Amino acid sequence: MHVRPVRFTTLPAGFSIMQTLLSEVPGLTTRIVKMLAKEGIEKISDVVWMLPFRHEDRRRVDAAAFQAGAAPCSHFVRVVKTHVRFFGRRRGAGVFEAVVEHVDGSGLGQQLTLRWWNMPFMSKSIATDMELVVYGRIKEFKGRLFMDHPEHEIIRGGDDDDAGKIHTGRITPVYRLRGALSQKAVRTAAWHVMEMLDDRFIADLLPVPSDKGGFAGWHRSRALHTVHFPAVIDELETARRYLALEEFYVCQIRVVRRRRSAIEAGGKAHAGDGSLSHAFLGALPFELTGAQRRALGEIRRDMAACAPMNRLLHGDVGSGKTVVALAAMLVAAESGSQAALMAPTQILAEQHFRTARQWLAPLGVRVELRLGGEGGEPVFPPPDILIGTHALLYNRAALQNLGLVVIDEQHKFGVAQRARLIEKGNTPDVLVMTATPIPRTLTLTLYGDLDVSTLDERPRERGKIVTKVRPRNKAAEAAAFLREQIAQGRQGYLVFPLIEESEKLDAAAAKKGHEEWTRLLEPHRVGLLHGRLSAEDKEEVMRGFRAGEISALVSTTVIEVGVDVPNATVMYVHDAGRFGLAQLHQLRGRIGRGSHTSYCVLFIDEADDEARQRLAIMEETDDGFRIAEEDLRRRGPGDVLGRAQSGQAPLRFAELLADTRLVRIARQLAERTLDEDPRLEAAAHAELRQLTAEADSPHSMRQ
Ligand code: ADP
Ligand code: MG
């Protein structure tokens, strides 16, 4: 396929017009340059990336009649007269009115009254005969038309009379303002900057994507010009998609490079003979689901190959990832290598250890739990399977003959640890497991260097979960209900939120909750679990809960991931409004693990309408993928990706839920770039560095 030549070859090496100061831009007045500088906007790139959040079609503003309606609209008007009307004696209580007509009023002769309430000082800035562009909603009252507190720009007649052509007679960008910036100043700057930046100056980042994605005829310069000053509205979306494709491309270059270097590092083939894994699966009290079988097949195939495996196994809570992981670890053992399983918390490591020992010891497999970091003599004979927290990464002795590493709950770990492990010299097969259902676009963007297996089918025979959002004053009723459940032999979780980023304060809140619930549930035993407890105390509490000696467990979010007590059927989450949807879904996954119906109640502040609306989806569905998408939609990708995203280029144009196809195109382009043209890769790399440096930039095209 043809690759578009880099177009900046005519410019001196290292020259970047984007770093040029605004004072060098022809046509920009010192006044505007200074105004922008006060807000830290100093270079050409600052203006280029200060993206409009809306455009107004001002090509024919004067032709549309004033009309009352729900949608805001813009008009180009001239002020006919103004006055202030005061009412009452209180100073400032009054309304400033400006009666306006269309600038080209011929034929229409309509009048509109602009009103600013309690802002009599407006009379100082708006005067008869000025020309304004106004934007707002028009209402009708007793046959007259009004627009209250319109957004407005003085086009002619103010203290700044330049360049009417920039602000009217075209599709006009509207920028988000901060500090003392005015719309006109920002737009004027954008205009002159974009005038100056012709195609020669803006090098393409993408190899031309040919006709894929509908980008024929598009290049970076056109996209950037269009984003600010589009010739037609329809082109805005193509420009956004083009720039989104760039963002994905930059991301994919990194991902594909990482993937390739992992493969080049070379690994070992781990083709088991099935002796252990088949015995294990045969002894399970259940059949694997179709999804589990498929995932295990994919893992076996990867492990049998020489290239190291890099696979993400994701599936909703309760989809049965642990069994798949254990089978994979047995494949490693069959081929004479060690396998390690790393859990995000000690509680989980211990739980995995118990499960593994229970199932694997009868097969003669040696399983060992390692909780400390460095130190500890190598055990002889070495275990087949090591289980621990990520402290295992620092335990050289433990990682001798490592064939497979399983990392549980990836979102707590991060990509960095995985990289560290691979750096350590051995290139084991890596299986990453996460219970956060990740929408497809995100797996490609974030985990694009991993192959993906999805457990999209749940084991049968699981109890139903009924979820309700309730005001917090229903605690007494809730206690009565929990007592009933306990009387039937069930157990419950009482979750207290993260109040601050402080384990100490969280622990204090949980302790208080513990006292309260101990009283409410008397004489049943109520346990307490939080991050400040010693490892032994935690384990003792969990043991008591698993054994049914403790009826209810007051806990901070330490139980969030993976804890498996099938007899627990009730979960009350206090202050649920403080939790994200994905996190609540994780928490809720702790119940509904047995055959009994389970009940999850999310307590919120009565007055907290935002929380009520947001959490409604939890009542509606227990499909983790739907919840994850809703989360993404509500919070935007930055929050959902959380720390995983930091250090990565910001996604300013990309719409993660909608742009799956673009991610795929970007992937292909990145593969091709790395195959064919290292120069383009270097350009993408430089861009990535620049974008990452600008990651904190507040400008965004998304609203
Ligand atoms: P995850 O880690 O995906 O949340 P687990 O691996 O902890 O889920 O499995 C949840 C529960 O389901 C465990 O008790 C496990 O033994 C059980 N389980 C796993 N696979 C199956 C299956 N195919 N059929 C029935 N139960 C299963
Ligand atoms: Mg799990």
XYZ file of C-alpha atoms and ligand atoms in Angstrom:
731
model
C 0.000 0.000 0.000
C 1.160 3.510 -0.716
C 2.495 5.485 2.205
C 2.117 9.232 2.085
C 5.511 10.925 2.108
C 6.345 13.044 5.103
C 5.619 16.549 3.999
C 7.870 18.624 6.176
C 11.021 17.704 4.304
C 11.249 21.244 2.912
C 11.607 22.754 6.362
C 14.799 22.836 8.413
C 15.314 19.823 10.634
C 13.989 20.252 14.133
C 11.887 23.222 13.128
C 8.530 23.166 14.792
C 6.204 25.956 13.947
C 3.957 24.771 16.731
C 6.413 26.143 19.292
C 6.478 29.590 17.730
C 5.327 32.437 19.960
C 2.043 34.124 19.200
C 3.785 37.491 18.992
C 5.270 36.237 15.714
C 1.904 35.575 14.153
C 1.031 38.193 11.522
C -2.182 40.079 12.189
C -2.404 39.412 15.923
C -2.455 42.599 17.969
C -0.306 43.041 21.057
C -3.462 43.515 23.090
C -4.719 40.030 22.203
C -1.309 38.427 22.592
C -1.074 39.865 26.099
C -4.579 38.832 27.026
C -3.857 35.250 25.983
C -0.479 35.217 27.693
C -2.189 35.970 31.006
C -3.960 32.652 30.665
C -0.804 30.796 29.704
C -1.613 30.692 25.987
C 1.671 31.679 24.433
C 2.559 29.411 21.565
C 0.927 28.524 18.301
C 0.246 24.999 19.528
C -1.633 26.385 22.543
C -4.079 28.007 20.179
C -4.283 25.117 17.730
C -5.272 22.755 20.539
C -7.644 25.181 22.187
C -10.576 23.515 20.578
C -14.006 24.982 20.049
C -16.763 23.174 21.863
C -19.509 24.455 19.602
C -19.958 26.067 16.230
C -22.607 28.561 15.216
C -23.753 28.887 11.674
C -23.479 32.631 11.150
C -23.426 32.507 7.393
C -26.993 33.682 7.148
C -27.724 34.861 10.669
C -29.669 37.814 9.394
C -32.105 35.812 7.364
C -33.785 33.749 10.090
C -36.759 35.364 11.837
C -36.758 35.628 15.622
C -38.825 32.753 16.857
C -39.692 31.556 20.324
C -38.614 27.971 20.944
C -36.814 25.521 23.133
C -33.549 25.427 21.200
C -31.036 28.257 21.555
C -30.226 30.080 18.342
C -27.942 32.863 17.239
C -28.755 36.121 15.493
C -26.752 39.010 14.140
C -28.484 42.127 15.431
C -28.263 45.901 15.779
C -29.242 47.689 18.980
C -32.194 50.043 18.460
C -32.547 51.362 21.997
C -31.574 50.507 25.546
C -32.869 51.317 28.992
C -32.614 50.263 32.615
C -35.738 49.733 34.661
C -35.383 49.667 38.418
C -37.857 48.151 40.766
C -38.041 48.546 44.490
C -35.516 50.462 46.480
C -32.746 47.894 46.638
C -29.723 49.007 44.659
C -28.983 46.918 41.642
C -32.469 45.443 41.556
C -33.488 46.169 38.012
C -33.309 44.989 34.506
C -31.224 46.252 31.616
C -32.988 45.889 28.313
C -31.698 46.275 24.791
C -34.197 46.231 21.963
C -32.595 44.851 18.815
C -33.406 44.209 15.167
C -31.688 42.088 12.579
C -28.671 43.861 11.132
C -30.193 43.452 7.733
C -33.670 44.164 9.002
C -35.268 44.815 5.648
C -38.380 42.784 5.129
C -38.494 41.406 8.630
C -38.885 44.466 10.790
C -39.052 42.262 13.875
C -37.852 43.327 17.286
C -36.383 41.281 20.094
C -35.708 42.457 23.626
C -32.520 41.280 25.279
C -32.724 41.353 29.063
C -30.089 41.244 31.763
C -31.591 41.014 35.224
C -29.892 42.730 38.139
C -27.005 43.758 35.941
C -27.692 47.475 35.356
C -23.984 47.972 34.664
C -24.587 46.293 31.287
C -25.656 49.751 30.168
C -21.972 50.631 30.165
C -21.048 48.056 27.557
C -24.056 47.909 25.254
C -25.281 50.989 23.437
C -27.564 51.994 20.589
C -26.299 51.202 17.083
C -23.877 48.527 18.154
C -23.917 45.306 16.202
C -23.984 42.100 18.205
C -24.145 38.399 17.696
C -26.431 36.998 20.370
C -27.038 33.393 21.298
C -29.791 32.115 23.535
C -33.337 30.898 23.820
C -36.165 33.162 22.689
C -39.381 33.284 24.701
C -42.656 34.977 23.968
C -44.607 36.959 26.546
C -47.736 38.954 25.727
C -46.841 39.124 22.062
C -43.272 40.302 22.631
C -40.093 38.297 22.152
C -37.375 38.149 24.811
C -33.960 36.628 25.239
C -32.670 36.600 28.829
C -28.967 36.813 29.559
C -27.884 35.946 26.038
C -24.330 35.044 25.232
C -23.269 37.972 23.158
C -20.406 39.373 21.189
C -20.029 42.945 20.108
C -19.134 42.805 16.452
C -19.107 46.517 15.624
C -19.312 49.588 17.772
C -17.425 48.405 20.843
C -13.885 49.301 21.790
C -12.583 46.695 19.373
C -13.619 47.186 15.819
C -11.438 44.822 13.848
C -12.152 42.067 11.418
C -15.910 41.566 11.338
C -15.304 38.827 8.783
C -13.808 36.523 11.418
C -16.845 36.554 13.623
C -19.749 36.626 11.218
C -20.696 35.440 7.779
C -19.248 32.001 8.415
C -19.576 28.900 10.529
C -18.091 30.367 13.647
C -16.265 28.493 16.391
C -17.201 29.130 20.010
C -14.464 28.439 22.538
C -14.661 27.698 26.199
C -13.324 30.733 28.005
C -11.407 31.112 31.175
C -10.033 34.030 33.125
C -10.436 37.341 31.367
C -10.447 35.874 27.861
C -13.083 37.088 25.473
C -14.642 34.986 22.762
C -13.579 37.454 20.149
C -9.970 37.525 21.264
C -9.634 33.759 21.213
C -11.375 33.447 17.889
C -9.265 36.214 16.377
C -6.129 34.434 17.549
C -7.342 31.131 16.146
C -8.142 32.807 12.857
C -4.715 34.351 12.383
C -2.913 31.242 13.544
C -4.845 29.038 11.153
C -4.371 31.549 8.318
C -0.663 31.282 8.829
C -0.525 27.502 9.182
C -0.878 26.377 5.621
C -0.395 22.771 4.564
C 3.337 23.236 4.260
C 3.673 23.735 7.988
C 1.520 20.941 9.249
C 3.145 17.600 8.728
C 0.945 14.559 8.517
C 1.251 12.107 11.309
C -0.768 9.361 9.704
C 0.278 7.427 6.689
C -2.605 8.103 4.354
C -5.415 5.796 5.370
C -6.542 5.545 1.732
C -10.281 5.172 1.439
C -10.676 3.388 4.751
C -12.963 5.142 7.189
C -13.981 7.731 4.608
C -10.833 9.846 4.867
C -9.994 10.150 1.187
C -8.712 13.670 0.594
C -8.081 14.326 4.269
C -4.829 15.239 5.931
C -3.845 16.759 9.213
C -3.800 20.339 8.067
C -7.288 20.088 6.623
C -8.577 18.417 9.777
C -7.158 21.101 12.066
C -8.394 23.935 9.880
C -11.805 22.325 9.741
C -12.025 21.847 13.476
C -11.654 25.597 13.956
C -13.224 27.103 10.840
C -15.201 24.509 8.921
C -16.499 25.416 5.492
C -19.554 23.240 5.998
C -20.931 21.764 9.198
C -20.869 18.225 7.844
C -17.100 18.231 7.662
C -16.700 18.775 11.394
C -17.408 15.162 12.220
C -14.961 13.879 9.625
C -12.324 16.211 11.002
C -12.975 14.988 14.522
C -12.744 11.393 13.380
C -9.533 12.091 11.517
C -7.946 13.562 14.627
C -9.343 10.737 16.726
C -7.705 8.313 14.333
C -4.415 10.117 14.922
C -4.805 9.704 18.651
C -5.547 6.032 18.360
C -2.671 5.643 15.946
C -0.185 7.183 18.335
C -1.514 4.870 21.011
C -1.297 1.825 18.772
C 2.266 2.559 17.699
C 3.236 2.225 21.312
C 1.137 -0.847 21.869
C 2.304 -2.643 18.741
C 5.911 -1.833 19.496
C 5.566 -3.237 22.996
C 3.920 -6.321 21.651
C 6.613 -6.899 19.078
C 9.444 -6.470 21.505
C 7.785 -8.969 23.827
C 7.655 -11.456 21.002
C 11.195 -10.763 19.854
C 12.444 -11.331 23.370
C 11.763 -14.965 22.631
C 10.221 -17.448 24.970
C 9.869 -21.113 25.517
C 7.241 -23.465 24.227
C 5.148 -24.877 27.031
C 3.272 -27.708 25.500
C 1.868 -29.800 28.312
C 0.985 -33.436 27.798
C -2.375 -32.912 29.505
C -1.579 -35.336 32.323
C -2.281 -32.855 35.122
C -4.729 -30.449 33.536
C -7.036 -33.203 32.313
C -7.051 -34.897 35.690
C -7.841 -31.553 37.305
C -10.732 -30.750 34.987
C -12.074 -34.266 35.290
C -12.207 -34.029 39.066
C -14.135 -30.727 39.155
C -17.688 -31.014 40.426
C -18.903 -29.141 37.347
C -18.442 -28.916 33.602
C -16.571 -25.969 32.117
C -18.764 -23.451 30.348
C -18.304 -23.057 26.604
C -16.524 -19.761 27.190
C -14.125 -21.335 29.684
C -13.319 -24.129 27.234
C -12.698 -21.660 24.438
C -10.442 -19.484 26.615
C -8.456 -22.453 27.813
C -7.979 -23.604 24.221
C -6.615 -20.203 23.280
C -4.274 -20.224 26.249
C -2.966 -23.717 25.488
C -2.280 -22.731 21.910
C -0.352 -19.629 23.000
C 1.632 -21.538 25.562
C 2.584 -24.227 23.100
C 4.101 -21.630 20.789
C 7.642 -20.346 21.177
C 6.656 -16.686 21.338
C 5.711 -15.700 24.858
C 2.023 -15.522 25.574
C 0.541 -12.123 26.378
C -3.087 -12.715 26.982
C -5.852 -10.914 28.798
C -8.577 -13.094 30.256
C -11.501 -10.940 31.137
C -14.910 -11.828 32.305
C -17.467 -10.558 34.715
C -17.281 -11.415 38.396
C -18.234 -15.023 38.884
C -17.541 -16.048 35.302
C -15.008 -18.603 36.536
C -11.600 -17.218 35.736
C -9.808 -18.989 38.560
C -10.467 -22.451 37.185
C -9.101 -21.426 33.799
C -6.025 -19.955 35.435
C -5.366 -23.082 37.473
C -5.660 -25.271 34.395
C -3.173 -23.022 32.586
C -0.778 -23.276 35.506
C -0.987 -27.026 35.314
C -0.055 -26.891 31.637
C 3.112 -25.060 32.692
C 3.789 -27.673 35.372
C 3.293 -30.476 32.863
C 5.967 -28.963 30.677
C 8.392 -28.847 33.587
C 8.166 -25.140 34.457
C 6.963 -23.239 37.483
C 3.883 -21.076 37.435
C 3.165 -18.086 39.650
C -0.149 -16.470 40.467
C -0.118 -12.913 41.745
C -3.163 -11.470 43.455
C -3.734 -7.795 44.297
C -4.290 -8.354 48.012
C -3.146 -10.763 50.608
C -6.674 -11.924 51.332
C -7.063 -12.924 47.735
C -3.682 -14.583 47.575
C -4.637 -16.676 50.575
C -7.974 -17.553 49.061
C -6.386 -18.605 45.786
C -3.869 -20.630 47.726
C -6.564 -22.530 49.565
C -8.502 -23.214 46.366
C -5.375 -24.315 44.547
C -4.178 -26.554 47.338
C -7.557 -28.149 47.756
C -7.815 -28.991 44.066
C -4.206 -29.594 43.160
C -2.671 -31.339 46.143
C -4.521 -34.591 45.315
C -2.788 -34.501 41.920
C 0.599 -34.389 43.601
C 1.189 -30.783 42.578
C 3.263 -28.749 45.048
C 1.634 -25.398 45.798
C 3.264 -22.761 47.943
C 2.129 -19.428 49.364
C 4.715 -16.639 49.400
C 3.690 -13.406 51.029
C 6.991 -11.673 51.747
C 9.193 -9.933 49.236
C 12.889 -10.683 48.926
C 14.399 -13.236 51.235
C 13.196 -16.696 51.946
C 15.422 -19.554 50.943
C 14.636 -21.319 47.734
C 12.520 -24.292 48.662
C 13.662 -27.724 47.633
C 12.222 -29.417 45.824
C 10.852 -26.226 44.257
C 7.069 -25.909 44.187
C 5.226 -26.276 40.909
C 2.954 -23.398 41.690
C 3.669 -20.248 43.653
C 0.940 -17.977 44.874
C 1.429 -14.526 46.328
C 0.906 -10.821 45.948
C 2.951 -8.662 43.625
C 5.744 -8.814 46.179
C 6.564 -11.987 44.264
C 7.979 -9.729 41.586
C 10.775 -8.778 43.917
C 11.519 -12.292 44.987
C 14.384 -13.420 42.844
C 14.650 -16.791 44.495
C 11.046 -17.506 43.717
C 11.333 -16.730 40.056
C 13.809 -19.350 38.944
C 12.277 -21.518 36.359
C 9.241 -19.458 35.664
C 7.132 -20.548 32.718
C 3.850 -18.806 33.365
C 2.757 -15.807 35.359
C -0.902 -15.230 36.049
C -1.731 -11.723 37.215
C -5.150 -11.515 38.821
C -7.187 -8.322 38.639
C -5.096 -6.332 36.251
C -6.651 -2.969 36.991
C -5.040 -3.008 40.385
C -1.678 -3.874 38.998
C -1.044 -1.857 35.955
C 0.979 -2.448 32.916
C 4.188 -1.358 34.605
C 4.527 -4.421 36.818
C 4.022 -6.692 33.894
C 6.786 -4.911 32.047
C 9.009 -5.197 35.088
C 8.534 -8.884 35.218
C 9.505 -9.316 31.624
C 12.535 -7.116 32.181
C 13.748 -9.462 34.860
C 15.294 -11.584 32.186
C 12.832 -14.368 31.920
C 10.137 -14.025 29.360
C 7.448 -16.208 30.816
C 4.023 -16.592 29.342
C 1.783 -13.985 30.888
C -1.912 -14.312 31.548
C -3.612 -11.231 32.907
C -7.039 -11.667 34.463
C -9.446 -8.876 35.124
C -13.002 -8.829 36.365
C -13.654 -5.390 34.983
C -15.551 -6.001 31.813
C -13.796 -3.818 29.326
C -15.582 -2.478 26.274
C -13.962 -3.607 23.068
C -12.492 -0.215 22.130
C -10.747 -0.047 25.441
C -9.182 -3.460 25.240
C -7.775 -2.449 21.888
C -6.598 0.908 23.138
C -5.308 0.034 26.562
C -4.446 -3.592 26.310
C -3.813 -3.606 22.595
C -0.563 -5.477 23.122
C -2.475 -8.366 24.621
C -4.554 -11.002 22.958
C -7.946 -11.176 24.527
C -10.057 -14.072 25.740
C -13.485 -13.173 27.031
C -15.581 -15.218 29.439
C -18.970 -13.984 28.332
C -20.952 -16.853 29.754
C -21.652 -17.498 33.396
C -21.722 -20.840 35.103
C -25.278 -21.917 35.709
C -26.805 -22.533 39.109
C -26.051 -19.128 40.437
C -28.458 -17.287 42.660
C -30.316 -14.231 41.472
C -29.326 -10.828 42.897
C -32.027 -8.281 43.685
C -30.610 -4.771 43.861
C -32.318 -1.701 45.360
C -31.249 1.893 45.812
C -32.619 3.194 49.130
C -32.358 6.326 51.270
C -30.068 5.807 54.218
C -32.774 6.308 56.857
C -34.093 2.826 56.087
C -31.334 1.268 58.181
C -33.686 -0.151 60.839
C -35.744 -1.986 58.236
C -32.569 -3.153 56.597
C -31.326 -4.536 59.904
C -34.581 -6.431 60.410
C -34.247 -7.954 56.959
C -30.664 -8.996 57.559
C -31.655 -10.640 60.849
C -34.212 -12.696 58.943
C -31.586 -13.814 56.463
C -29.196 -14.692 59.266
C -31.973 -16.676 60.954
C -32.187 -18.682 57.722
C -28.490 -19.409 57.974
C -27.248 -16.767 55.513
C -24.562 -14.111 55.963
C -24.053 -10.526 54.873
C -21.523 -7.834 54.007
C -21.838 -4.296 55.333
C -19.632 -2.116 53.194
C -18.388 1.306 54.210
C -16.939 3.639 51.630
C -13.608 5.104 51.016
C -14.048 8.414 52.762
C -10.688 9.898 52.063
C -7.566 8.604 50.492
C -6.641 7.530 53.958
C -6.812 4.043 55.367
C -6.858 5.508 58.839
C -10.041 7.508 58.364
C -11.693 4.682 56.464
C -10.875 2.335 59.283
C -12.366 4.794 61.761
C -15.616 4.982 59.772
C -15.758 1.204 59.525
C -15.148 0.857 63.273
C -18.055 3.153 64.003
C -20.200 1.178 61.592
C -19.120 -1.979 63.328
C -20.321 -0.727 66.732
C -23.632 0.303 65.246
C -24.277 -2.953 63.424
C -23.143 -5.037 66.378
C -25.929 -3.374 68.339
C -28.459 -3.723 65.531
C -27.779 -7.414 64.989
C -27.333 -8.538 68.587
C -26.702 -11.344 69.565
C -25.202 -12.375 66.198
C -21.494 -11.939 65.747
C -20.373 -9.078 63.511
C -16.810 -9.029 62.158
C -14.692 -6.075 61.117
C -12.279 -5.984 58.224
C -10.209 -3.029 57.073
C -6.858 -2.214 55.584
C -5.220 -1.307 58.899
C -5.573 -4.752 60.415
C -2.535 -6.970 60.547
C -2.353 -9.774 58.042
C -3.055 -12.378 60.731
C -6.085 -10.500 62.027
C -7.463 -10.145 58.529
C -7.013 -13.802 57.858
C -8.615 -14.704 61.190
C -11.669 -12.558 60.421
C -11.999 -14.045 56.937
C -11.660 -17.546 58.352
C -14.419 -16.846 60.872
C -16.646 -15.463 58.144
C -16.039 -18.373 55.791
C -16.717 -20.824 58.605
C -20.013 -19.088 59.390
C -18.970 -18.123 62.920
C -19.343 -14.497 61.916
C -22.797 -13.636 60.584
C -22.115 -10.231 59.134
C -18.910 -8.598 58.064
C -18.410 -4.844 58.304
C -15.761 -3.956 55.796
C -14.101 -1.262 53.754
C -13.549 -1.982 50.088
C -10.842 -4.564 50.843
C -13.424 -7.192 49.958
C -13.940 -5.647 46.575
C -12.178 -8.183 44.467
C -12.453 -11.888 44.261
C -13.553 -12.891 47.762
C -15.680 -16.003 47.428
C -18.099 -16.925 50.221
C -21.141 -18.523 48.568
C -23.257 -18.415 51.734
C -23.240 -14.608 51.856
C -26.503 -13.353 50.362
C -26.848 -9.799 51.625
C -24.773 -6.741 50.890
C -25.512 -3.261 52.196
C -23.355 -0.520 50.758
C -23.336 2.623 52.875
C -22.916 5.970 51.152
C -23.134 4.221 47.820
C -23.106 7.600 46.094
C -19.387 7.744 46.713
C -18.697 4.714 44.589
C -18.254 4.418 40.862
C -20.545 2.040 38.997
C -17.793 -0.358 38.092
C -16.699 -0.570 41.697
C -20.228 -1.223 42.923
C -20.557 -3.954 40.374
C -17.358 -5.507 41.675
C -18.586 -5.317 45.232
C -21.929 -6.789 44.361
C -20.139 -9.722 42.774
C -19.327 -10.919 46.296
C -22.915 -12.081 46.694
C -25.070 -14.247 44.465
C -22.368 -16.877 44.530
C -24.479 -19.645 45.983
C -27.835 -21.002 44.919
C -29.913 -18.674 47.178
C -31.389 -15.388 46.041
C -29.185 -12.501 47.153
C -30.010 -8.913 48.051
C -27.903 -5.841 47.459
C -29.033 -2.517 48.910
C -27.270 0.684 47.950
C -27.879 3.374 50.566
C -27.725 6.967 49.418
C -28.557 10.379 50.781
C -32.242 11.015 50.333
C -31.581 14.315 48.609
C -28.889 12.999 46.304
C -30.725 12.902 42.982
C -27.534 12.575 41.022
C -26.666 9.340 42.826
C -30.204 8.023 42.499
C -30.112 8.489 38.730
C -26.622 7.210 38.309
C -27.166 4.079 40.377
C -30.473 3.230 38.714
C -28.674 1.019 36.229
C -27.536 -1.195 39.094
C -31.174 -2.043 39.782
C -31.756 -2.695 36.127
C -28.974 -5.049 35.175
C -26.150 -7.194 36.439
C -24.478 -7.295 33.053
C -21.011 -5.949 33.760
C -20.426 -4.912 30.163
C -23.510 -2.730 30.148
C -22.526 -1.187 33.447
C -18.989 -0.533 32.259
C -20.277 1.216 29.161
C -22.661 3.314 31.190
C -19.779 4.224 33.454
C -17.685 5.209 30.493
C -20.499 7.280 29.066
C -21.095 9.130 32.308
C -17.612 9.712 33.505
C -15.618 9.889 30.324
C -12.663 7.662 29.618
C -10.190 9.506 31.828
C -11.861 8.470 35.034
C -12.728 4.983 33.991
C -9.232 4.249 32.861
C -7.985 5.875 36.001
C -4.336 5.422 36.599
C -3.956 3.067 33.701
C -4.463 6.069 31.477
C -1.972 8.384 33.100
C 1.216 8.851 31.185
C -0.653 8.022 28.065
C -1.521 10.562 25.428
C -4.826 12.244 26.187
C -7.747 11.330 24.015
C -9.241 14.631 23.056
C -11.199 13.644 19.999
C -11.770 9.986 20.467
C -15.139 8.757 21.604
C -14.286 5.452 23.063
C -17.655 3.820 22.742
C -18.349 4.933 19.219
C -14.980 4.733 17.548
C -14.235 1.016 17.624
C -13.760 0.981 13.896
C -11.195 3.762 14.060
C -9.192 1.808 16.597
C -9.028 -1.094 14.190
C -7.899 1.134 11.345
C -5.320 2.715 13.647
C -4.048 -0.725 14.564
C -3.536 -1.671 10.928
C -1.807 1.614 10.201
C 0.500 1.178 13.172
C 1.415 -2.354 12.131
C 2.181 -1.091 8.665
C 4.227 1.820 9.916
C 6.385 -0.431 12.019
C 6.794 -2.790 9.067
C 7.615 -0.223 6.448
C 8.645 3.186 7.491
C 10.657 3.902 10.605
C 10.646 7.599 9.778
C 6.932 7.763 10.325
C 7.322 5.897 13.525
C 9.759 8.525 14.728
C 7.265 11.252 13.885
C 4.541 9.469 15.816
C 6.910 9.061 18.690
C 7.755 12.748 18.828
C 4.076 13.559 18.678
C 3.369 11.172 21.475
C 5.912 12.886 23.658
C 4.429 16.254 22.930
C 0.886 15.075 23.503
C 1.828 13.409 26.734
C 3.435 16.614 27.913
C 0.195 18.400 27.147
C -1.863 15.785 28.898
C -2.982 18.228 31.543
C -4.247 20.712 29.042
C -7.804 21.651 29.971
C -8.984 22.059 26.413
C -11.345 19.537 25.076
C -13.627 19.231 22.147
C -15.995 17.077 24.100
C -18.487 18.904 26.242
P -14.231 -15.046 38.971
O -12.829 -15.070 39.482
O -14.317 -15.037 37.489
O -15.050 -13.960 39.595
P -14.361 -17.588 40.191
O -13.294 -18.226 39.422
O -14.065 -17.147 41.572
O -14.957 -16.381 39.378
O -15.621 -18.550 40.171
C -16.770 -18.269 40.911
C -17.387 -19.553 41.426
O -17.925 -20.320 40.344
C -16.377 -20.445 42.120
O -16.984 -20.941 43.273
C -16.092 -21.546 41.099
O -15.739 -22.754 41.713
C -17.414 -21.648 40.376
N -17.300 -22.106 38.978
C -16.307 -21.819 38.111
N -16.566 -22.376 36.899
C -17.744 -23.038 37.010
C -18.544 -23.817 36.103
N -18.164 -24.028 34.850
N -19.705 -24.331 36.580
C -20.094 -24.125 37.859
N -19.389 -23.406 38.761
C -18.219 -22.861 38.351
Mg -11.433 -14.003 40.711
